[in-house]
């Protein structure tokens, strides 16, 4: 199970930190990721981080503004979001996939999502 928190309403240029706590079978052997979905749009990849935090990937439009990190001792993954823009408004979802999986089509856990609203 994955549980997100930290969403909310913020002004353009502001910051938020999303937190995702994993429980059950999801552990440090999973690759963890964040996705987002805006009304009328497909869910899109935002960022993911490898099991040992030695690799991270980002959606091009968030590079340099968002940072993903994880604390395996706490089974927690974070998404620090800075310089937020109205186009970042979306429901943000945490996801986990086994370390042996090659793509996010093999994700085995999804959170319920947390709403982020960036006002102008």
Coordinates of C-alpha atoms in Angstrom, one line a residue:
X1 CA 0.0 0.0 0.0
X2 CA 1.1 3.5 -0.7
X3 CA -0.2 6.7 1.0
X4 CA 0.5 10.2 -0.3
X5 CA 0.3 13.4 1.6
X6 CA 1.5 17.0 1.3
X7 CA -0.6 18.3 -1.5
X8 CA -2.4 21.6 -1.2
X9 CA -2.9 25.0 -2.7
X10 CA 0.1 27.2 -3.4
X11 CA 0.8 30.3 -5.4
X12 CA 2.9 30.4 -8.5
X13 CA 6.6 30.2 -7.6
X14 CA 5.8 28.4 -4.3
X15 CA 7.0 25.0 -3.0
X16 CA 5.4 21.8 -1.8
X17 CA 6.9 18.6 -0.6
X18 CA 4.9 15.4 -1.3
X19 CA 5.4 12.3 0.9
X20 CA 4.6 8.8 0.1
X21 CA 4.7 6.1 2.8
X22 CA 4.9 2.5 1.7
X23 CA 3.7 -0.5 3.6
X24 CA 3.2 -4.2 3.0
X25 CA 5.1 -5.7 0.2
X26 CA 6.5 -2.5 -1.1
X27 CA 10.0 -2.0 0.3
X28 CA 13.5 -0.8 -0.6
X29 CA 13.7 -3.3 -3.5
X30 CA 11.1 -1.4 -5.4
X31 CA 11.7 1.5 -7.8
X32 CA 9.5 4.4 -6.6
X33 CA 7.9 7.0 -8.8
X34 CA 5.5 9.9 -9.0
X35 CA 2.9 10.5 -11.6
X36 CA 0.3 13.2 -12.1
X37 CA -3.0 13.6 -13.8
X38 CA -4.8 16.8 -14.7
X39 CA -8.5 17.0 -15.7
X40 CA -9.0 15.7 -19.2
X41 CA -5.4 14.5 -19.6
X42 CA -3.7 11.2 -19.4
X43 CA -1.7 10.3 -16.4
X44 CA 1.9 11.2 -16.9
X45 CA 5.2 10.2 -15.5
X46 CA 6.9 12.9 -13.3
X47 CA 9.9 11.3 -11.7
X48 CA 11.3 8.0 -10.4
X49 CA 14.2 6.9 -8.3
X50 CA 16.1 3.7 -8.2
X51 CA 16.3 1.3 -5.2
X52 CA 19.6 2.7 -3.9
X53 CA 18.9 6.4 -4.8
X54 CA 21.7 6.2 -7.3
X55 CA 19.6 7.1 -10.3
X56 CA 16.6 9.3 -10.9
X57 CA 14.7 10.4 -13.9
X58 CA 12.4 13.3 -14.5
X59 CA 9.8 14.6 -16.8
X60 CA 11.6 17.2 -18.9
X61 CA 9.3 20.1 -17.8
X62 CA 10.0 19.5 -14.1
X63 CA 13.8 19.0 -14.4
X64 CA 15.6 21.5 -12.2
X65 CA 12.4 22.3 -10.2
X66 CA 11.4 18.9 -8.7
X67 CA 13.6 16.6 -6.7
X68 CA 12.7 13.0 -5.9
X69 CA 14.4 11.3 -2.9
X70 CA 13.8 8.3 -0.7
X71 CA 14.5 7.0 2.8
X72 CA 14.4 3.2 2.7
X73 CA 14.7 3.0 6.5
X74 CA 11.3 4.7 6.6
X75 CA 9.9 3.2 3.4
X76 CA 9.2 6.7 2.3
X77 CA 9.7 8.6 -1.0
X78 CA 9.5 12.4 -1.4
X79 CA 8.9 14.8 -4.2
X80 CA 10.2 18.3 -3.4
X81 CA 8.5 20.7 -5.8
X82 CA 9.9 24.2 -6.2
X83 CA 9.1 27.1 -8.5
X84 CA 5.6 25.7 -9.0
X85 CA 3.6 26.7 -12.1
X86 CA -0.1 26.6 -12.8
X87 CA 0.5 23.8 -15.3
X88 CA 1.8 21.7 -12.4
X89 CA -1.8 21.6 -11.1
X90 CA -2.8 17.9 -10.9
X91 CA -3.5 15.0 -8.7
X92 CA -0.1 13.4 -7.9
X93 CA 0.2 9.7 -7.5
X94 CA 2.9 7.6 -5.9
X95 CA 3.7 4.3 -7.5
X96 CA 6.0 1.3 -7.0
X97 CA 7.3 -1.3 -9.3
X98 CA 9.5 -4.3 -8.5
X99 CA 13.2 -3.7 -9.1
X100 CA 13.2 -6.5 -11.7
X101 CA 10.5 -4.7 -13.8
X102 CA 11.6 -2.9 -16.9
X103 CA 8.8 -0.3 -17.2
X104 CA 6.0 1.3 -15.2
X105 CA 3.4 -0.9 -17.0
X106 CA 4.5 -3.4 -14.4
X107 CA 3.8 -1.2 -11.4
X108 CA 2.3 -3.3 -8.5
X109 CA 1.1 -0.5 -6.2
X110 CA -0.5 2.9 -6.6
X111 CA -1.5 5.5 -4.1
X112 CA -4.9 7.2 -4.0
X113 CA -3.4 10.5 -5.0
X114 CA -2.9 14.0 -3.5
X115 CA -4.2 17.2 -5.1
X116 CA -1.8 20.0 -5.9
X117 CA -3.3 23.3 -7.0
X118 CA -1.0 26.1 -8.2
X119 CA -2.8 29.5 -8.4
X120 CA -1.8 32.4 -10.6

